[in-house]
Amino acid sequence: MEQTVEIFLNEIRIGAVTRLTGARFEFEYDKTYLADEANHPLSLSMPMTAAVHRDSRGESIVSNFMWGLLPDDREVLRRYAAHFDVPEADPLALLEAIGEDCPGAVSFGTSDLGRGLGPLDEAEMAEVVDGLRRGRTPEIFGRNPGYFSLAGAQPKTAFVYRDGQWYMPVGDEPSTHIVKPAMRDLDDQPLNEHFCLQLAREVGLAAPESWVERMGAEQAIVVERFDRMTDAGPETRRIHIEDMCQALGYAPSQKYEENGGPGIRAIGELLRDNATDPAADLEQFMRAVMFNVLVCGTDAHAKNYSIWHVTGPQLALAPLYDINSVYPYFLRRNDRKMAMAVRGKKVQHNIRPEHFVADGEALGLSPEQIRGWLGDMAERLPQQARWTRDEMPYESTVIDLIVDEIARCTTRLLGQLRGPAG
């Protein structure tokens, strides 16, 4: 059955997706949009040098991009599908139902929904977060017209936070903050993520603002959306982003390198060849890889790195997000495996300076640059981790353990850097 859904970026019609068969789709750019060289593509995997992009037997670029906008959790997708009476294996049908506020600036379907805000009190926020933990359908979809889709595996929802008040976005109103309840069976996980995001900012990496808030009986992390911008007035504007799986044409199921997804070299080459300032973005990316190794952020897969389509053809590496240290949870060193191998090494404890150097050289970076960035971060991180912990208004043995393990890891790497093999 043929189905066509219009696609918008910030309320500008850029094209439409059409179903070719049950599982194959076609995206066609709007001719007017295509004629303006100041516009940017829906995805780097669908460049504007071609008006039409189609799924084929060997390549599912369009469907992969759409799946990348949806939650990874199959149970959540099943509830979406049941709620809206659409097939759970159909990304276009799902996004037509809930794709009004997606990651980035993309929206599916009508653009004339209007905007509004529904105030939420503390009890209502607590009920929503509790519902997320328990998987209750109404809390996933909100209670007002206007639905959103958030990619990723962790349960989460999106709200507007303004002047100390929470609101449910209505219609086409962009959400501004993401709320995520604690992951099950991981002690103080919201504190862990908040600490890692704050620590990343303290060592010069771009990462969103966050805080931890108790909502009823649940502890949750609140993360400011970096794909939203609020100007001097109250109006919120969407900024288009895509994750590295989408940009490179991979399915979300391939987000881990071991599942056939992109690794350091593929992402680095994309930045080198497409970023407006490739030197700056390559440095930020390699520093981010180093940071994730040092804090043992083992879930730094391709969907946890994204690119900003800023204005027109300008493109930049987006801030880091979803960083959690596994130091407190995986006590055996051999269990601490990185989502992306560094020169073939996945076990965090086995990654040495020369492995960073080798991956950097493959991207045209000098050994001196890589060793300099690694040494700078390894020297600064332990003290900064202690300061960041001491400034937090919480006490947590989980954070204490992360701080101690960072000190051990950086001591090891600094010793290797200064030794003959460094």
Coordinates of C-alpha atoms in Angstrom, one line a residue:
M1 CA 0.0 0.0 0.0
E2 CA 1.5 3.3 -1.1
Q3 CA 1.9 5.9 1.7
T4 CA 3.5 9.3 1.5
V5 CA 4.4 11.5 4.5
E6 CA 5.7 15.0 4.2
I7 CA 8.9 15.8 6.0
F8 CA 9.7 19.2 7.6
L9 CA 12.7 20.8 9.1
N10 CA 11.7 23.7 11.4
E11 CA 8.3 23.9 9.7
I12 CA 9.9 24.1 6.2
R13 CA 8.8 21.4 3.9
I14 CA 11.9 19.7 2.6
G15 CA 10.4 16.6 0.9
A16 CA 8.4 13.5 1.5
V17 CA 8.9 9.8 2.3
T18 CA 7.0 7.3 0.2
R19 CA 6.6 3.6 0.9
L20 CA 7.8 1.5 -2.1
T21 CA 7.0 -1.9 -0.6
G22 CA 6.3 -3.0 3.0
A23 CA 9.9 -2.5 4.2
R24 CA 11.4 -0.3 1.5
F25 CA 11.1 3.5 1.3
E26 CA 12.0 6.5 -0.9
F27 CA 12.8 10.0 0.2
E28 CA 12.5 12.8 -2.4
Y29 CA 13.7 16.4 -1.7
D30 CA 11.3 19.2 -2.5
K31 CA 12.5 21.0 -5.6
T32 CA 12.2 24.4 -4.1
Y33 CA 14.2 23.3 -1.0
L34 CA 16.8 21.6 -3.3
A35 CA 17.3 24.8 -5.3
D36 CA 18.5 26.8 -2.3
E37 CA 22.2 26.1 -1.8
A38 CA 22.0 27.5 1.7
N39 CA 19.9 24.6 2.9
H40 CA 21.3 21.5 4.4
P41 CA 20.5 17.8 3.8
L42 CA 18.1 15.7 5.8
S43 CA 21.1 13.4 6.3
L44 CA 24.7 13.2 5.1
S45 CA 23.6 9.7 3.9
M46 CA 21.1 11.4 1.6
P47 CA 23.1 14.3 0.0
M48 CA 21.3 17.0 -1.9
T49 CA 23.3 16.2 -5.0
A50 CA 20.5 13.7 -5.7
A51 CA 16.8 14.6 -5.5
V52 CA 15.7 11.0 -4.7
H53 CA 17.1 8.4 -2.4
R54 CA 15.7 4.9 -2.3
D55 CA 16.1 1.8 -0.2
S56 CA 17.5 -1.1 -2.1
R57 CA 18.1 -4.8 -1.3
G58 CA 21.6 -4.1 -0.2
E59 CA 21.2 -0.6 1.3
S60 CA 18.4 0.7 3.5
I61 CA 19.4 4.4 3.8
V62 CA 15.9 5.8 4.2
S63 CA 14.5 3.3 6.6
N64 CA 17.8 3.3 8.6
F65 CA 17.5 7.0 9.1
M66 CA 13.9 6.7 10.2
W67 CA 14.6 3.9 12.6
G68 CA 17.4 6.1 14.1
L69 CA 14.7 8.6 15.2
L70 CA 12.8 5.9 17.2
P71 CA 13.5 4.2 20.5
D72 CA 15.7 1.2 20.4
D73 CA 13.6 -0.7 23.0
R74 CA 11.3 -3.1 21.2
E75 CA 8.8 -3.2 24.1
V76 CA 8.4 0.6 23.9
L77 CA 7.9 0.3 20.1
R78 CA 5.3 -2.4 20.7
R79 CA 3.4 -0.1 23.0
Y80 CA 3.6 2.8 20.5
A81 CA 2.2 0.5 17.8
A82 CA -0.6 -0.8 20.0
H83 CA -1.5 2.7 21.1
F84 CA -1.8 4.1 17.6
D85 CA -2.9 0.9 15.9
V86 CA 0.1 0.7 13.5
P87 CA 2.6 -2.1 12.7
E88 CA 5.5 -2.1 15.1
A89 CA 7.9 -3.0 12.3
D90 CA 6.9 0.0 10.2
P91 CA 9.1 3.1 10.9
L92 CA 7.1 5.4 8.6
A93 CA 3.7 4.6 10.2
L94 CA 5.2 5.0 13.7
L95 CA 6.8 8.4 12.8
E96 CA 3.6 9.6 11.2
A97 CA 1.9 8.9 14.5
I98 CA 4.6 10.3 16.9
G99 CA 7.1 12.2 14.8
E100 CA 6.0 15.7 15.6
D101 CA 9.0 16.4 17.9
C102 CA 12.0 14.2 16.9
P103 CA 15.7 14.4 17.6
G104 CA 16.9 17.5 15.7
A105 CA 14.6 19.7 13.6
V106 CA 12.8 17.0 11.6
S107 CA 9.1 16.3 12.0
F108 CA 6.8 14.0 10.1
G109 CA 3.3 15.0 8.8
T110 CA 1.5 18.3 9.2
S111 CA 3.3 21.4 10.3
D112 CA 0.2 23.5 11.3
L113 CA -0.5 22.0 14.7
G114 CA 0.0 25.2 16.6
R115 CA 1.9 25.5 19.9
G116 CA 1.1 25.4 23.5
L117 CA 2.2 24.5 27.0
G118 CA 0.4 22.4 29.6
P119 CA 1.7 23.2 33.2
L120 CA 2.7 20.2 35.3
D121 CA 2.9 20.2 39.1
E122 CA 5.3 18.0 41.2
A123 CA 2.8 15.2 41.6
E124 CA 2.2 15.0 37.8
M125 CA 5.9 15.0 37.1
A126 CA 6.4 12.2 39.7
E127 CA 3.6 10.2 38.1
V128 CA 5.1 10.5 34.6
V129 CA 8.5 9.4 35.8
D130 CA 7.1 6.5 37.7
G131 CA 5.2 5.5 34.6
L132 CA 8.3 5.5 32.6
R133 CA 10.0 3.1 35.0
R134 CA 6.9 0.9 35.0
G135 CA 6.3 1.1 31.3
R136 CA 2.8 2.5 31.5
T137 CA 1.6 3.7 28.1
P138 CA 0.0 7.1 28.9
E139 CA 3.2 8.4 30.5
I140 CA 5.2 7.5 27.3
F141 CA 2.9 9.5 25.0
G142 CA 1.9 12.4 27.3
R143 CA -1.6 13.5 27.8
N144 CA -2.0 16.3 25.3
P145 CA -2.0 16.5 21.5
G146 CA 1.5 16.6 20.3
Y147 CA 3.7 13.5 20.3
F148 CA 7.5 13.1 20.3
S149 CA 10.0 10.4 19.5
L150 CA 13.3 10.0 21.4
A151 CA 15.9 7.7 20.2
G152 CA 17.9 5.4 22.4
A153 CA 17.6 2.4 24.7
Q154 CA 16.9 4.1 28.0
P155 CA 13.3 5.1 29.0
K156 CA 13.0 8.8 28.7
T157 CA 10.5 11.6 28.0
A158 CA 10.7 15.2 27.0
F159 CA 9.2 18.4 28.5
V160 CA 9.6 22.2 28.4
Y161 CA 11.3 23.6 31.5
R162 CA 11.0 27.4 31.8
D163 CA 11.6 29.7 34.8
G164 CA 11.5 26.8 37.3
Q165 CA 8.2 25.4 35.9
W166 CA 7.7 22.1 34.0
Y167 CA 5.3 22.0 31.0
M168 CA 4.0 19.4 28.7
P169 CA 4.6 20.6 25.1
V170 CA 1.4 20.7 23.1
G171 CA 1.1 20.5 19.3
D172 CA 4.3 21.6 17.6
E173 CA 5.9 23.1 20.7
P174 CA 9.5 22.0 20.9
S175 CA 10.5 20.3 24.1
T176 CA 13.6 21.7 25.8
H177 CA 14.7 19.1 28.4
I178 CA 14.9 15.3 28.5
V179 CA 14.0 13.5 31.8
K180 CA 15.4 10.0 32.3
P181 CA 14.6 7.9 35.4
A182 CA 17.4 5.8 36.9
M183 CA 18.4 2.6 35.0
R184 CA 17.4 -0.5 36.9
D185 CA 19.9 -2.2 39.1
L186 CA 22.6 0.5 38.7
D187 CA 23.1 2.4 41.9
D188 CA 23.0 6.2 41.7
Q189 CA 23.0 6.0 37.9
P190 CA 21.5 9.5 37.4
L191 CA 24.3 10.9 39.6
N192 CA 26.8 8.9 37.6
E193 CA 25.6 10.4 34.3
H194 CA 25.4 13.9 35.7
F195 CA 28.9 13.7 37.1
C196 CA 30.3 12.5 33.8
L197 CA 28.6 15.2 31.8
Q198 CA 29.8 17.9 34.2
L199 CA 33.3 16.5 34.2
A200 CA 33.4 16.4 30.4
R201 CA 32.6 20.2 30.4
E202 CA 35.2 20.9 33.0
V203 CA 38.0 19.4 30.9
G204 CA 36.9 21.4 27.8
L205 CA 34.5 19.0 26.0
A206 CA 31.1 20.2 24.8
A207 CA 28.3 18.5 26.8
P208 CA 24.8 19.5 27.8
E209 CA 23.8 21.0 31.2
S210 CA 22.2 18.6 33.5
W211 CA 21.0 18.1 37.1
V212 CA 19.5 15.3 39.2
E213 CA 16.0 15.7 40.6
R214 CA 13.9 13.5 42.8
M215 CA 10.4 13.2 41.3
G216 CA 8.2 11.4 43.8
A217 CA 10.0 8.2 44.7
E218 CA 12.2 8.2 41.7
Q219 CA 15.6 9.8 41.1
A220 CA 15.9 11.2 37.6
I221 CA 18.5 13.0 35.5
V222 CA 17.3 16.1 33.6
V223 CA 19.4 17.0 30.5
E224 CA 19.0 20.2 28.6
R225 CA 18.5 19.5 24.9
F226 CA 21.4 20.7 22.7
D227 CA 19.3 20.4 19.6
R228 CA 17.1 23.2 20.9
M229 CA 17.9 26.9 21.1
T230 CA 15.9 29.5 23.0
D231 CA 16.6 33.1 21.9
A232 CA 16.1 36.2 24.0
G233 CA 12.3 35.7 23.8
P234 CA 10.4 32.6 24.8
E235 CA 10.4 31.1 21.4
T236 CA 12.4 27.8 21.1
R237 CA 14.0 26.8 17.8
R238 CA 15.0 23.4 16.8
I239 CA 18.5 22.6 15.5
H240 CA 18.9 19.7 13.2
I241 CA 21.2 16.9 14.3
E242 CA 21.8 13.3 13.3
D243 CA 23.7 10.6 15.0
M244 CA 26.7 8.9 13.3
C245 CA 24.7 5.8 12.4
Q246 CA 22.3 7.9 10.5
A247 CA 25.0 10.1 8.9
L248 CA 26.8 7.0 7.7
G249 CA 23.7 5.1 6.6
Y250 CA 23.8 2.4 9.3
A251 CA 20.8 0.9 11.1
P252 CA 20.5 1.6 14.9
S253 CA 21.0 -2.2 15.5
Q254 CA 24.6 -1.6 14.2
K255 CA 25.5 1.1 16.7
Y256 CA 28.1 -1.1 18.3
E257 CA 31.2 -1.7 16.2
E258 CA 31.1 -5.4 17.0
N259 CA 27.7 -5.5 15.3
G260 CA 29.1 -4.1 12.1
G261 CA 28.7 -0.4 13.0
P262 CA 31.2 2.5 12.5
G263 CA 34.2 2.9 14.6
I264 CA 36.7 5.6 15.4
R265 CA 38.2 5.7 11.9
A266 CA 34.8 5.9 10.0
I267 CA 33.5 8.7 12.3
G268 CA 36.8 10.6 12.1
E269 CA 36.8 10.4 8.3
L270 CA 33.3 11.7 8.2
L271 CA 34.3 14.7 10.3
R272 CA 37.5 15.3 8.3
D273 CA 35.7 15.2 5.0
N274 CA 32.5 17.1 6.0
A275 CA 32.9 19.4 9.0
T276 CA 33.1 23.1 8.6
D277 CA 36.2 23.1 10.8
P278 CA 37.6 19.6 10.5
A279 CA 40.7 20.2 12.6
A280 CA 38.7 21.5 15.6
D281 CA 36.1 18.7 15.3
L282 CA 38.7 15.9 14.9
E283 CA 40.5 17.2 18.0
Q284 CA 37.2 17.3 20.0
F285 CA 36.3 13.8 18.8
M286 CA 39.7 12.3 19.7
R287 CA 39.6 14.0 23.1
A288 CA 36.1 12.6 23.5
V289 CA 37.3 9.1 22.7
M290 CA 40.1 9.6 25.3
F291 CA 37.7 10.9 27.9
N292 CA 35.4 7.9 27.5
V293 CA 38.3 5.5 27.9
L294 CA 39.6 7.3 31.0
V295 CA 36.2 7.5 32.7
C296 CA 35.3 4.0 31.4
G297 CA 32.3 5.2 29.5
T298 CA 31.9 1.9 27.7
D299 CA 28.6 2.8 25.9
A300 CA 30.2 5.4 23.6
H301 CA 28.8 3.8 20.5
A302 CA 28.1 5.5 17.1
K303 CA 24.6 6.7 18.2
N304 CA 26.1 8.5 21.1
Y305 CA 28.1 10.7 18.8
S306 CA 26.2 13.2 16.6
I307 CA 26.6 16.0 14.2
W308 CA 25.0 19.4 14.1
H309 CA 23.6 20.8 10.8
V310 CA 24.0 24.3 12.1
T311 CA 23.0 26.7 9.4
G312 CA 23.0 26.0 5.7
P313 CA 25.9 23.7 4.8
Q314 CA 27.7 24.3 8.1
L315 CA 28.3 21.1 10.0
A316 CA 29.9 20.4 13.4
L317 CA 30.4 17.7 16.0
A318 CA 27.6 17.9 18.5
P319 CA 28.1 17.8 22.3
L320 CA 28.6 14.5 24.1
Y321 CA 25.7 12.9 25.8
D322 CA 24.6 9.6 27.5
I323 CA 28.0 9.2 29.3
N324 CA 28.0 6.7 32.2
S325 CA 31.0 5.3 33.9
V326 CA 30.9 1.5 34.4
Y327 CA 33.7 1.6 37.0
P328 CA 31.2 1.1 39.9
Y329 CA 29.3 -1.7 38.1
F330 CA 31.9 -3.9 36.4
L331 CA 34.6 -4.5 38.9
R332 CA 36.5 -7.1 36.8
R333 CA 38.8 -5.3 34.3
N334 CA 38.2 -7.8 31.5
D335 CA 34.5 -7.0 31.7
R336 CA 35.1 -3.3 30.9
K337 CA 34.9 -3.3 27.1
M338 CA 34.6 -0.2 25.0
A339 CA 31.9 0.2 22.4
M340 CA 34.5 1.3 19.9
A341 CA 37.9 -0.4 19.8
V342 CA 41.0 1.8 20.0
R343 CA 43.4 0.3 17.4
G344 CA 41.6 -3.1 17.8
K345 CA 41.7 -3.0 21.6
K346 CA 38.3 -3.2 23.3
V347 CA 39.1 -4.0 26.9
Q348 CA 39.7 -0.6 28.6
H349 CA 42.6 -1.7 30.7
N350 CA 44.5 -2.9 27.6
I351 CA 44.3 0.4 25.7
R352 CA 47.7 2.1 25.7
P353 CA 48.9 5.5 24.3
E354 CA 50.3 3.9 21.1
H355 CA 46.8 2.7 20.3
F356 CA 45.4 6.2 20.3
V357 CA 48.4 7.3 18.3
A358 CA 47.8 4.7 15.6
D359 CA 44.1 5.6 15.2
G360 CA 45.0 9.3 15.1
E361 CA 47.7 8.7 12.4
A362 CA 45.1 6.9 10.3
L363 CA 43.1 10.2 10.3
G364 CA 46.1 12.4 9.5
L365 CA 46.9 13.5 13.0
S366 CA 50.5 13.5 14.3
P367 CA 51.8 11.4 17.1
E368 CA 52.8 14.6 18.9
Q369 CA 49.2 15.9 18.8
I370 CA 47.7 12.6 20.1
R371 CA 50.2 12.2 22.9
G372 CA 49.8 15.9 23.8
W373 CA 46.0 15.7 24.0
L374 CA 46.1 12.4 26.0
G375 CA 48.8 13.7 28.4
D376 CA 46.9 16.9 29.0
M377 CA 43.7 15.1 29.8
A378 CA 45.3 12.4 31.9
E379 CA 47.1 15.0 34.0
R380 CA 44.0 17.3 34.5
L381 CA 41.3 14.7 34.9
P382 CA 42.0 13.3 38.4
Q383 CA 42.1 16.7 40.2
Q384 CA 39.1 17.9 38.1
A385 CA 37.2 14.8 39.1
R386 CA 37.8 15.4 42.8
W387 CA 36.7 19.1 42.4
T388 CA 33.6 18.1 40.4
R389 CA 32.6 15.5 43.1
D390 CA 33.2 18.0 45.9
E391 CA 31.1 20.6 44.2
M392 CA 28.1 18.3 43.8
P393 CA 25.4 18.7 46.5
Y394 CA 25.2 14.9 46.9
E395 CA 27.2 12.2 48.6
S396 CA 27.7 8.9 46.7
T397 CA 30.0 6.0 47.1
V398 CA 29.4 5.4 43.4
I399 CA 31.0 8.8 42.5
D400 CA 33.8 8.2 45.0
L401 CA 34.7 4.9 43.3
I402 CA 34.7 6.6 39.8
V403 CA 37.0 9.3 41.1
D404 CA 39.4 6.7 42.6
E405 CA 39.4 4.6 39.4
I406 CA 40.0 7.6 37.2
A407 CA 43.1 8.3 39.3
R408 CA 44.4 4.7 38.8
C409 CA 43.7 4.7 35.0
T410 CA 45.4 8.1 34.4
T411 CA 48.4 7.1 36.5
R412 CA 48.8 4.0 34.4
L413 CA 48.5 5.9 31.1
L414 CA 50.8 8.7 32.2
G415 CA 53.4 6.1 33.1
Q416 CA 53.1 4.5 29.7
L417 CA 53.3 7.9 28.0
R418 CA 56.5 8.7 29.7
G419 CA 58.0 5.3 29.2
P420 CA 59.9 4.0 26.1
A421 CA 56.7 2.6 24.5
G422 CA 54.7 5.8 25.0

